[in-house]
CSV table of C-alpha atoms in Angstrom, one decimal:
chain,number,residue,atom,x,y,z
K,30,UNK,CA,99.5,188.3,199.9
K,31,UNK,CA,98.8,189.7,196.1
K,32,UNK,CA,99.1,187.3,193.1
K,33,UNK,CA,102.5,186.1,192.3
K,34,UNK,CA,102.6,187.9,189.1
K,35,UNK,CA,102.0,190.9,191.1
K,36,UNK,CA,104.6,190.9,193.5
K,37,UNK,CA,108.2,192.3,193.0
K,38,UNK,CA,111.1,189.6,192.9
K,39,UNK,CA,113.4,189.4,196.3
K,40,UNK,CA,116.3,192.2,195.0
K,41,UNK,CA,119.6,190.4,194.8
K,42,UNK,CA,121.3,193.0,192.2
K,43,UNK,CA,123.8,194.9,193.3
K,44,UNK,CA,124.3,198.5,191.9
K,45,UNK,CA,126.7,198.5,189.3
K,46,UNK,CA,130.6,199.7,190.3
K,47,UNK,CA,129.6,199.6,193.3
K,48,UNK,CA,130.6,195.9,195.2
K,49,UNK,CA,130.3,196.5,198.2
K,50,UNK,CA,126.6,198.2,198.5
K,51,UNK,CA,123.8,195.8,198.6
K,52,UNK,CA,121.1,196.4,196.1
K,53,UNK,CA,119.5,200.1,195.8
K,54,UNK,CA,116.1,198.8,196.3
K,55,UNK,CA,117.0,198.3,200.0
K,56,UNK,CA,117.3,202.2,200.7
K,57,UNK,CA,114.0,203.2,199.1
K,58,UNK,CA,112.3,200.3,200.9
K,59,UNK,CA,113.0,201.3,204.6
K,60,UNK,CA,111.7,204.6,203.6
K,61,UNK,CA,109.0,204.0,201.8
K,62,UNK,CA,108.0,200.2,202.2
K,63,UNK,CA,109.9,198.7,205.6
K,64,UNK,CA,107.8,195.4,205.5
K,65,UNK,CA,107.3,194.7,201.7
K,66,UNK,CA,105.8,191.3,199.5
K,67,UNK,CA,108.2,189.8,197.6
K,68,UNK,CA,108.5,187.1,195.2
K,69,UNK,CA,111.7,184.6,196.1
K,70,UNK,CA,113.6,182.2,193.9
K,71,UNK,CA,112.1,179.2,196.2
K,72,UNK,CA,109.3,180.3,194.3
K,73,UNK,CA,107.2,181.5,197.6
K,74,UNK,CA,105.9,184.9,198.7
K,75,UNK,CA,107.9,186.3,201.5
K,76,UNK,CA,107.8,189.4,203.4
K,77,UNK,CA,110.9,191.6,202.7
K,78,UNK,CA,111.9,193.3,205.9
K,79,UNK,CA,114.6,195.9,205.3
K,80,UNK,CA,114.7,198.9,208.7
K,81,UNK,CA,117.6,197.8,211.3
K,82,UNK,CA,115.0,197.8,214.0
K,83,UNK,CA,111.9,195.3,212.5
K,84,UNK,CA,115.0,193.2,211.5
K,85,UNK,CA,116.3,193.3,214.9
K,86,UNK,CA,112.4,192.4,216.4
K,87,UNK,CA,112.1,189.4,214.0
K,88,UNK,CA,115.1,187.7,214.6
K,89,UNK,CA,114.7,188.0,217.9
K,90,UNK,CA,111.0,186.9,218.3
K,91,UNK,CA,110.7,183.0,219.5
K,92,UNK,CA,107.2,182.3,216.8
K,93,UNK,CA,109.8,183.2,214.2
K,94,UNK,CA,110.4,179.8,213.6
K,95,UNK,CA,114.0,179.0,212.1
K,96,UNK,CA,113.0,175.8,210.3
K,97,UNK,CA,113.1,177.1,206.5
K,98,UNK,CA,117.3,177.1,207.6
K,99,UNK,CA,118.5,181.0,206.7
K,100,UNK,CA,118.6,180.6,203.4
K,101,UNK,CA,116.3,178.1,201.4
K,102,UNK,CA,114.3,181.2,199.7
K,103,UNK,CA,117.4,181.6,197.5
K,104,UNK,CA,117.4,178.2,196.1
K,105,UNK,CA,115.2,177.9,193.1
K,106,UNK,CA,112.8,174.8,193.3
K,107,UNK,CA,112.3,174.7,196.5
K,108,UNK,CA,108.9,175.5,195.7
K,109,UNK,CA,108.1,176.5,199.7
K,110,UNK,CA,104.5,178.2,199.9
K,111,UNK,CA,102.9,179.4,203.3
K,112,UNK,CA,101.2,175.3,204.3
K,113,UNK,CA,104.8,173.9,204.0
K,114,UNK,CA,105.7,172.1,206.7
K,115,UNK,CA,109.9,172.1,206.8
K,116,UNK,CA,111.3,168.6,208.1
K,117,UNK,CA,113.6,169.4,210.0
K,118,UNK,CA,116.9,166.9,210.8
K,119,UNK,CA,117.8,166.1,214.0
K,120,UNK,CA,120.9,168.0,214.9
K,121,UNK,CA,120.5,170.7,212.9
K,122,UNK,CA,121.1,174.0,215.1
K,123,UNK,CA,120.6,176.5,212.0
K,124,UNK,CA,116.8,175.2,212.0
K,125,UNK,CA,115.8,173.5,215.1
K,126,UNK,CA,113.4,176.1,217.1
K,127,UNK,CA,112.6,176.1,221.0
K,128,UNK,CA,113.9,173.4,223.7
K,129,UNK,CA,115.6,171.0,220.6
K,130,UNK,CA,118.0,174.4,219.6
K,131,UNK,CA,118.7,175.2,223.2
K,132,UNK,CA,120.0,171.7,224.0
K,133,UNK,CA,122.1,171.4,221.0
K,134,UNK,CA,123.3,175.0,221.5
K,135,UNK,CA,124.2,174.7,224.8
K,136,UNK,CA,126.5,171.9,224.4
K,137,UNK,CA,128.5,174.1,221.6
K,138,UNK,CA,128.5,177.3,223.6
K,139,UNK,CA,131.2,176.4,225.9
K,140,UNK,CA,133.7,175.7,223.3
K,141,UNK,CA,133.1,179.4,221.7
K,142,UNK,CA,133.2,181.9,224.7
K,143,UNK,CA,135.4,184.9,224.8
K,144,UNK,CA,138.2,183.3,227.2
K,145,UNK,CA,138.1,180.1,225.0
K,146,UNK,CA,138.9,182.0,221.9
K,147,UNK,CA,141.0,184.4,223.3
K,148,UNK,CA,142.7,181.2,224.3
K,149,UNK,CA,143.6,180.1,220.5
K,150,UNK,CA,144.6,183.8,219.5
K,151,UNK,CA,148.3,183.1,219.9
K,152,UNK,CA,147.5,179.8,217.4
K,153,UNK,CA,146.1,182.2,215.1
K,154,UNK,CA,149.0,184.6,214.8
K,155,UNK,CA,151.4,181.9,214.1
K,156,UNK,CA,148.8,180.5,211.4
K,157,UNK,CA,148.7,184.3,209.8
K,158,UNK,CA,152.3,184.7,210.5
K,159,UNK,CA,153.4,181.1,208.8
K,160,UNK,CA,151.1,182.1,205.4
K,161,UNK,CA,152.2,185.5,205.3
K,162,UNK,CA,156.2,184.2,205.5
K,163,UNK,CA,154.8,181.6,202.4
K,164,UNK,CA,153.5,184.3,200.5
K,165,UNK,CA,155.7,186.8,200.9
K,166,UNK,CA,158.4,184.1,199.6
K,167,UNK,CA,156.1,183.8,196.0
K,168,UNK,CA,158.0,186.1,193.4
K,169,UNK,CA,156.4,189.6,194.2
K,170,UNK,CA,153.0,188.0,193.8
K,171,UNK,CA,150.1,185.7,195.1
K,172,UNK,CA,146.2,185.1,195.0
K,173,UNK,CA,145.1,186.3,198.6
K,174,UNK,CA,142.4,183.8,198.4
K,175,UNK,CA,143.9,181.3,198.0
K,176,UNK,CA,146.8,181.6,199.4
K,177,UNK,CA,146.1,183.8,203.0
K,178,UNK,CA,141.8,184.3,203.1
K,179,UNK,CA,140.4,180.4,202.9
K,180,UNK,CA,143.5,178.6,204.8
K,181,UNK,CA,143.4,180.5,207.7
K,182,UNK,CA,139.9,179.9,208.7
K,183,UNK,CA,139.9,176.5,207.7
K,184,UNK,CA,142.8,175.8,208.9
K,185,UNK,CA,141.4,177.1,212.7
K,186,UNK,CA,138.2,175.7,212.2
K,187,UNK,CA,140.0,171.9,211.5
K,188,UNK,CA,141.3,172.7,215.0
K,189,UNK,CA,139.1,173.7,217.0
K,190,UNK,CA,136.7,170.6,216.1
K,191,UNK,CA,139.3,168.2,215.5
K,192,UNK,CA,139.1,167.7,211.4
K,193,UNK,CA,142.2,166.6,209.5
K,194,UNK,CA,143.4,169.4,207.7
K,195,UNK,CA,144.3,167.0,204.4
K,196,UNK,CA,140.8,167.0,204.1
K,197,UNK,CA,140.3,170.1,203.7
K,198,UNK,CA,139.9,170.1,199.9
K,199,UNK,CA,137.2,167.6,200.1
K,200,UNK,CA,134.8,169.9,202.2
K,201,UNK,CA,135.9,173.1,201.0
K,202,UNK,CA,134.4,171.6,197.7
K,203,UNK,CA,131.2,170.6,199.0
K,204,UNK,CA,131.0,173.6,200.5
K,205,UNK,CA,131.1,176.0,197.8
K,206,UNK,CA,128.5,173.4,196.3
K,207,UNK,CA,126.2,173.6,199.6
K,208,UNK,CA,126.5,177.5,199.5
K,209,UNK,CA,125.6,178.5,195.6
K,210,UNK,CA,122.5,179.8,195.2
K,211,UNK,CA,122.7,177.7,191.3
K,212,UNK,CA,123.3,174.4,193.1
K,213,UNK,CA,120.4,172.0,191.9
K,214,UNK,CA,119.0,169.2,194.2
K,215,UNK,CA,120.7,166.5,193.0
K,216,UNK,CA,124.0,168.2,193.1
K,217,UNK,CA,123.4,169.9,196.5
K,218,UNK,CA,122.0,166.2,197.4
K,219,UNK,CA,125.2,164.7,196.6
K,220,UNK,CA,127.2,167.2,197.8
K,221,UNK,CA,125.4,166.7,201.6
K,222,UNK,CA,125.9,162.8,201.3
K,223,UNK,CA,129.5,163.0,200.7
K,224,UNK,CA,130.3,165.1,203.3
K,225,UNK,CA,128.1,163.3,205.4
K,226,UNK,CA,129.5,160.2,205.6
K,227,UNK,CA,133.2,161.8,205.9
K,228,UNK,CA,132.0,163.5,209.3
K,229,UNK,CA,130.2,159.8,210.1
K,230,UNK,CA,133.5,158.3,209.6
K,231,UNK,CA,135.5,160.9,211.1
K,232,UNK,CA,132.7,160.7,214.6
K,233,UNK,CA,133.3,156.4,214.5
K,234,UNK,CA,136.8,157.1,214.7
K,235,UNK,CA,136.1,160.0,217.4
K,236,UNK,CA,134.0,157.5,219.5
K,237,UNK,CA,136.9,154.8,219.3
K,238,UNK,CA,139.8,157.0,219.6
K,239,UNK,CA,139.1,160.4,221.4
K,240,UNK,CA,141.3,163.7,221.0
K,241,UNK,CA,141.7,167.3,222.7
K,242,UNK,CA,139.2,168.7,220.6
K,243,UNK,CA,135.1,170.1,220.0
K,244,UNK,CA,134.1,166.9,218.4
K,245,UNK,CA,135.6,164.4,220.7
K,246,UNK,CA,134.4,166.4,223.7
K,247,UNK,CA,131.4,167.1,222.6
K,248,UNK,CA,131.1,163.0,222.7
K,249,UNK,CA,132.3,162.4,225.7
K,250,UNK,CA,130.1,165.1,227.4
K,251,UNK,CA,127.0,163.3,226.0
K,252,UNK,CA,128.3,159.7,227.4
K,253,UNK,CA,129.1,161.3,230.7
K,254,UNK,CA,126.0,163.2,231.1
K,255,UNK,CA,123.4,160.8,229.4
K,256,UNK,CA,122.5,162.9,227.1
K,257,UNK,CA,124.4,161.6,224.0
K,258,UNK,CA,124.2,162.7,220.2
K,259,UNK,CA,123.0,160.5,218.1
K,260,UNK,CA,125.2,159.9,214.8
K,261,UNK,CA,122.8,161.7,212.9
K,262,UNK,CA,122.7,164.9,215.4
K,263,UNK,CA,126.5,164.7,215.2
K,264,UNK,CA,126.9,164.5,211.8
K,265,UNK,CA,124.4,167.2,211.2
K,266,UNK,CA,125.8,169.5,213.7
K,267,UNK,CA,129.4,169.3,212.6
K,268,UNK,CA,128.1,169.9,208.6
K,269,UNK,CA,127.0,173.4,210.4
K,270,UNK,CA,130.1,174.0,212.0
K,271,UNK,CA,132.3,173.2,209.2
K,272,UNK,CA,130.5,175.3,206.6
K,273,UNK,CA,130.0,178.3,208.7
K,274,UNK,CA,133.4,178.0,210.6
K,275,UNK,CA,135.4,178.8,207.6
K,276,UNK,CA,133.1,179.8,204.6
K,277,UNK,CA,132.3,183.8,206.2
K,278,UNK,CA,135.6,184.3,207.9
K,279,UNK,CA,137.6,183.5,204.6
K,280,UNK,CA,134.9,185.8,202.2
K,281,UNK,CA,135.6,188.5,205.2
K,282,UNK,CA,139.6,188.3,205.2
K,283,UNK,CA,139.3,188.6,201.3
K,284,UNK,CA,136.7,191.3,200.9
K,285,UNK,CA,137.8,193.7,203.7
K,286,UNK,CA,141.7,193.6,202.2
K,287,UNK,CA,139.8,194.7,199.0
K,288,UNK,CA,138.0,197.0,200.6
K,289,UNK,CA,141.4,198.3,202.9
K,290,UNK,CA,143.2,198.7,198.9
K,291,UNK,CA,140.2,200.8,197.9
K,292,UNK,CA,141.0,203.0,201.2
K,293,UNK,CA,144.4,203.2,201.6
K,294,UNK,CA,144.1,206.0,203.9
K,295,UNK,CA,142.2,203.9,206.9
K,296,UNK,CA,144.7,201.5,207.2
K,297,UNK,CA,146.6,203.6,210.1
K,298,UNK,CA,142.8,203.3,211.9
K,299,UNK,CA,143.2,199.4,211.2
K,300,UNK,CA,146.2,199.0,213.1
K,301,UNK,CA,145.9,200.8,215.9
K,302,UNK,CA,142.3,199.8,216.5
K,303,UNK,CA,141.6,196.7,215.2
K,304,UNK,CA,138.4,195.8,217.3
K,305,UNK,CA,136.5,199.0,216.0
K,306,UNK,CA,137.7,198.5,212.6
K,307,UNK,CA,136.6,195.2,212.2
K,308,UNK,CA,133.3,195.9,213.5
K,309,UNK,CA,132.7,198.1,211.0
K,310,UNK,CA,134.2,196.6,208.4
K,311,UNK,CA,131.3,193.4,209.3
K,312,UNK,CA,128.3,196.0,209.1
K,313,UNK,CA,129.7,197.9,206.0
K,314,UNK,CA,130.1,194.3,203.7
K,315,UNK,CA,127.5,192.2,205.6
K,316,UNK,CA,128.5,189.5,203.6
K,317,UNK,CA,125.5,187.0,204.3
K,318,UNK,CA,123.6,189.0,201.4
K,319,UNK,CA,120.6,187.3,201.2
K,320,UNK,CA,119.0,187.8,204.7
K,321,UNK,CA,117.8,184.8,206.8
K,322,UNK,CA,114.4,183.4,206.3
K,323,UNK,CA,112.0,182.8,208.9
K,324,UNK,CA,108.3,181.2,209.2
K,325,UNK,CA,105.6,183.1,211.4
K,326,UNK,CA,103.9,180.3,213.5
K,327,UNK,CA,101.9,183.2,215.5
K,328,UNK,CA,99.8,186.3,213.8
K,329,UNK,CA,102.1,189.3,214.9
K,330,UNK,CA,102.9,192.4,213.9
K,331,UNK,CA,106.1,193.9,212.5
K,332,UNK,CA,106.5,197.3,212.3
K,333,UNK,CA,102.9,198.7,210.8
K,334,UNK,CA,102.4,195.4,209.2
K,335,UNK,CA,100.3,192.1,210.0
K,336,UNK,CA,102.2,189.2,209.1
K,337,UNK,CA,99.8,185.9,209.8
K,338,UNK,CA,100.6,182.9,211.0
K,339,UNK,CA,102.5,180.4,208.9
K,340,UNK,CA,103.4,183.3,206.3
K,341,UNK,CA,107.2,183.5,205.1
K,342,UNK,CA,109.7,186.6,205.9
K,343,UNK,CA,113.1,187.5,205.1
K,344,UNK,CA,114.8,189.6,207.2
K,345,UNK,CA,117.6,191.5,205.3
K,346,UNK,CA,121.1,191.9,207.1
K,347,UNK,CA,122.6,194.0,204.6
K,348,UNK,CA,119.7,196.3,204.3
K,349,UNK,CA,119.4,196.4,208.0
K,350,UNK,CA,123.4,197.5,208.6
K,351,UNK,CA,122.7,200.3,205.8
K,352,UNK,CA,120.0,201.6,208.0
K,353,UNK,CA,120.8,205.8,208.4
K,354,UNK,CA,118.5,205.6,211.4
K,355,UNK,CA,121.1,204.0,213.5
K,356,UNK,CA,123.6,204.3,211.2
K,357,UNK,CA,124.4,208.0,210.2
K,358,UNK,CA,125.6,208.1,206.5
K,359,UNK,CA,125.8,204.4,206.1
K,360,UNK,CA,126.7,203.6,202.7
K,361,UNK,CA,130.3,205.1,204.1
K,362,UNK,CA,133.0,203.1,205.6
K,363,UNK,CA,134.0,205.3,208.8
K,364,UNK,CA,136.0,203.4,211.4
K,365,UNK,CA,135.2,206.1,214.0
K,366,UNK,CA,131.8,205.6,214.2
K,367,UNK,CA,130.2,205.1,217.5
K,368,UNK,CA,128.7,202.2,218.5
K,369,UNK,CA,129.9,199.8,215.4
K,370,UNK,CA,128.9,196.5,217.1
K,371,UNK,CA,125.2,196.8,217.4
K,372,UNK,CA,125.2,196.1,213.3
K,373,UNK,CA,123.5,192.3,212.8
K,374,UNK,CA,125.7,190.9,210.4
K,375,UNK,CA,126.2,187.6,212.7
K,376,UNK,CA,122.4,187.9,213.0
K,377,UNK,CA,120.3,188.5,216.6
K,378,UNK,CA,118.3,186.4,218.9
K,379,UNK,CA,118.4,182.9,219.6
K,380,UNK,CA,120.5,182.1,216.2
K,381,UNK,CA,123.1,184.4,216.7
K,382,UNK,CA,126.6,182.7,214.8
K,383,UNK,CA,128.0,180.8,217.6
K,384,UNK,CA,131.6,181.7,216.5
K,385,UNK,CA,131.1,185.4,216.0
K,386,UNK,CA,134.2,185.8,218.7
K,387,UNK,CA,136.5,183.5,217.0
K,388,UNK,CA,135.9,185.0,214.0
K,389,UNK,CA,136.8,188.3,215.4
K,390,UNK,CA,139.6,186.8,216.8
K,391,UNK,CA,140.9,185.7,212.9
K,392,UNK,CA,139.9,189.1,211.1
K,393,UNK,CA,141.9,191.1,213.2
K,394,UNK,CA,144.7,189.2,213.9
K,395,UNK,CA,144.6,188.7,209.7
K,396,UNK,CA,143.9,192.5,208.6
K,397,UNK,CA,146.3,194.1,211.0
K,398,UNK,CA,149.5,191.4,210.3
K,399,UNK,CA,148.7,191.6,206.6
K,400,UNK,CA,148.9,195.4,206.6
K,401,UNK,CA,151.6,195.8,208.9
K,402,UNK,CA,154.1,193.3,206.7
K,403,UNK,CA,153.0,194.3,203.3
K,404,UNK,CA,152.3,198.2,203.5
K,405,UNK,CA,152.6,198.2,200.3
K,406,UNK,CA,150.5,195.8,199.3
K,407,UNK,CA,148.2,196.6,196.1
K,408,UNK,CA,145.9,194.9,193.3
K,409,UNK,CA,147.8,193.0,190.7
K,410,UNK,CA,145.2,193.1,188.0
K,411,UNK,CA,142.9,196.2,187.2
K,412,UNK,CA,140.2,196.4,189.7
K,413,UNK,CA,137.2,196.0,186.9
K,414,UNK,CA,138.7,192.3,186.0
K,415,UNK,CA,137.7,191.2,189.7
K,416,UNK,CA,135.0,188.6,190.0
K,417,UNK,CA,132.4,188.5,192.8
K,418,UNK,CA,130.1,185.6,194.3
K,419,UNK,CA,127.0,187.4,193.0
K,420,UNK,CA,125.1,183.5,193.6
K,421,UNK,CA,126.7,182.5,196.7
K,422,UNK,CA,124.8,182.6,200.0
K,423,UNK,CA,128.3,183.9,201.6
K,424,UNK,CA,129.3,187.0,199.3
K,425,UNK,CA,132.8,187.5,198.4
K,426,UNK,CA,135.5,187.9,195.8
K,427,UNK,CA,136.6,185.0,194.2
K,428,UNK,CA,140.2,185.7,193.4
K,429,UNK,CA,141.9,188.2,194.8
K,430,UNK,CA,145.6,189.0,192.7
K,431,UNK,CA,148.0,190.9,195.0
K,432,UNK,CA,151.7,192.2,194.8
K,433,UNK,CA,153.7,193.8,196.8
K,434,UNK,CA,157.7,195.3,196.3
C-alpha cells in the first residue's frame, strides 16, 4: 500500500441536505476506483471496496477472516496495521471464523428461522398496538424514538432471549456507548464490563432457574448434548445478541418514518405491500454506514485488484446498495422495484444478521400500523433542526418529534 500520508481517509461524510445518501465519494469510486486504499480512523490502511458485486464476493469468501469484528476500523486508536493479530474471545459469533463460528451459529439459528418468527408476529402487533394506544393518548404529540422506535425492538428482543425488560435502561446505555464511533477505551472498556457481568448474573440465575426462552434453551441444549457454553461464550454471545437485536431495528423504525414523512405519497405502496416496501426501504438507508471490516489471510483477487494476505478491507454496504449496476437509479427510493431483497444491508456470507427475519417481522408490522392509525402523522419541529448519528456504527436519527390531529 502507498504511505499513510498518501492515502485518502475512509469517507464517512455525508452530502449535505441530503440524510439519507451515504457519502458522494462512494459513486465516483465504483466507477472509477471499485477497490481503493484508504486511510481508517483505527489508524490502518484498508482497502475500500464500494461495487455491489466485489462487496458481495468478499463477504462471502471463507480467507476473509471476520476477526477485526465489523467495525473496529472506525474506532480511533485501535492502531490495527496489516501483522496484527486480533484476539478473539471465545463466544464471539461477530468475529469467530471457520468451525468455532459454525458451532456457535448453529446453536442460535434455530431460534431465528422464518416459522419461529413468524411465530412471535402476533406478539409484535400487540407490542406496536399497546405503544401506539400510549402515544396516541400524549397531547397531540410524542418523540417517535423514544416513545415507539427503541421500545419495540427492545422490548422483542428482551423476549425472545429471556432479559428483564426493567433492565432495559441499563443496556440500552451501554449500548449506545459500545456503538459510538467517539467512545474511548476506557469508556468502551467499562461500558463491556458492566454489561458483562449483568448477562453473567442474568446466565447463573438461567442455569439455576430455567425459563421458555433463547438463553435458557440455549443452556440446556449444551447440557443435554455435551456440548456446553462456557460462561464466557455465553456472556459474549448474548452482548451480540442484545446489541444487534434492538440497536438496527429501532434506528430502522425511526429513520424509515422520516423517510415515509419526506414521501408522503408512498405510504399507500407501504400498506398494501409491506414486504417489498421494507426491503427497499433496508437497501435505500443501509443504516450500518461504515461497512464491515475484514482481514485477507489468503492472496486473492477482488475485482481487478490484488489484495495480499494479511492486508485489511472494508467492504461498504451503503455504497454497495447504491450500486446502479444492479440497482437502476439508486439514489431513489422506488418501492416497485424488482428484485429489492438481493440489497446487503444485513450483510452476505457466513455472517449474515442472524435476526434479519425478525427484524422484518418488527419493521413491517411497525411502518404499516403506525401509518394506518396516524395518516396524518407529520414532523413537529422543522426538518433542518433534526439531529443524526453521524458517529454511530448504527446510523439514525436521534429524536424524532411527531404530531398528529
Amino acid at each position: 500500500m502507498t504511505a499513510a500520508s498518501e492515502t485518502p481517509a475512509l469517507p464517512t461524510t455525508r452530502p449535505a441536505g441530503c440524510p439519507y445518501d451515504p457519502p458522494e465519494t462512494y459513486a465516483t469510486l465504483r466507477e472509477e476506483a471499485p477497490t481503493s486504499q484508504v486511510r481508517c480512523p483505527a489508524g490502518m490502511d484498508a482497502w475500500l471496496v464500494t461495487r455491489y458485486s466485489d462487496v458481495r464476493a468478499v463477504l462471502a469468501d471463507r480467507t476473509m477472516s471476520s476477526r477485526g469484528a465489523s467495525s473496529v476500523h472506525v474506532n480511533a486508536g485501535a492502531d490495527l496495521d496489516g501483522d496484527f493479530e486480533v484476539e478473539v474471545s471465545p463466544g464471539s459469533i461477530i468475529q469467530l471464523d471457520g468451525r468455532d463460528h459454525s458451532r456457535l451459529r448453529k446453536m442460535v439459528l434455530a431460534e431465528f428461522t422464518v416459522r419461529r418468527v413468524e411465530a412471535m408476529r402476533t406478539y409484535v402487533q400487540e407490542l406496536v398496538e399497546s405503544h401506539l394506544d400510549a402515544m396516541l393518548a400524549k397531547p397531540g404529540e410524542a418523540d417517535l424514538v423514544r416513545d415507539f422506535a427503541l421500545p419495540i425492538p427492545s422490548l422483542v428482543i428482551c423476549e425472545l432471549l429471556g432479559v428483564p425488560y426493567a433492565d432495559r435502561e441499563r443496556f440500552q446505555h451501554q449500548s449506545g456507548v459500545l456503538v459510538s464511533t467517539d467512545t474511548t477505551r476506557e469508556q468502551g472498556q467499562q461500558a463491556y464490563e458492566e454489561i458483562s457481568g449483568f448477562l453473567a448474573g442474568l446466565f447463573t440465575d438461567k442455569r439455576k432457574n430455567p425459563q421458555d426462552d433463547l438463553f435458557s434453551r440455549l443452556i440446556a441444549r449444551g447440557e443435554a448434548t455435551g456440548d456446553a457454553l462456557g460462561m464466557e461464550e455465553l456472556v459474549m454471545l448474548g452482548l451480540s445478541l442484545l446489541v444487534a437485536g434492538h440497536e438496527t431495528t429501532a434506528n430502522m423504525i425511526a429513520l424509515s418514518t422520516l423517510v415515509l414523512l419526506d414521501h408522503p405519497q408512498q405510504r399507500d405502496v407501504v400498506l398494501a405491500a409491506p414486504e417489498r416496501a421494507v426491503e427497499e426501504l433496508l437497501r435505500y438507508l443501509s443504516v450500518v454506514q461504515f461497512g464491515v471490516l475484514r482481514y485477507a489471510t489468503e492472496d486473492v483477487q477482488v475485482g481487478t485488484r490484488a489484495v495480499k494476505a494479511g492486508e485489511w478491507l472494508v467492504a461498504a454496504l451503503n455504497s454497495a446498495n447504491r450500486d446502479e449496476e444492479l440497482f437502476p437509479a439508486a439514489d431513489k427510493l422506488d418501492f416497485h422495484r424488482e428484485s429489492p431483497r438481493t440489497h446487503v444491508a444485513f450483510g452476505f456470507g457466513a455472517h449474515q444478521c442472524i435476526g434479519q427475519q425478525l427484524a422484518r417481522v418488527e419493521l413491517q408490522e411497525a411502518l404499516t400500523r403506525l401509518f394506518r392509525r396516524v395518516p396524518d402523522l407529520r414532523l413537529a419541529v422543522p426538518r433542518e433542526s433534526l439531529a443524526y448519528k453521524h458517529n454511530t456504527l448504527v446510523y439514525g436519527v436521534r429524536e424524532l418529534p411527531v404530531a398528529w390531529g
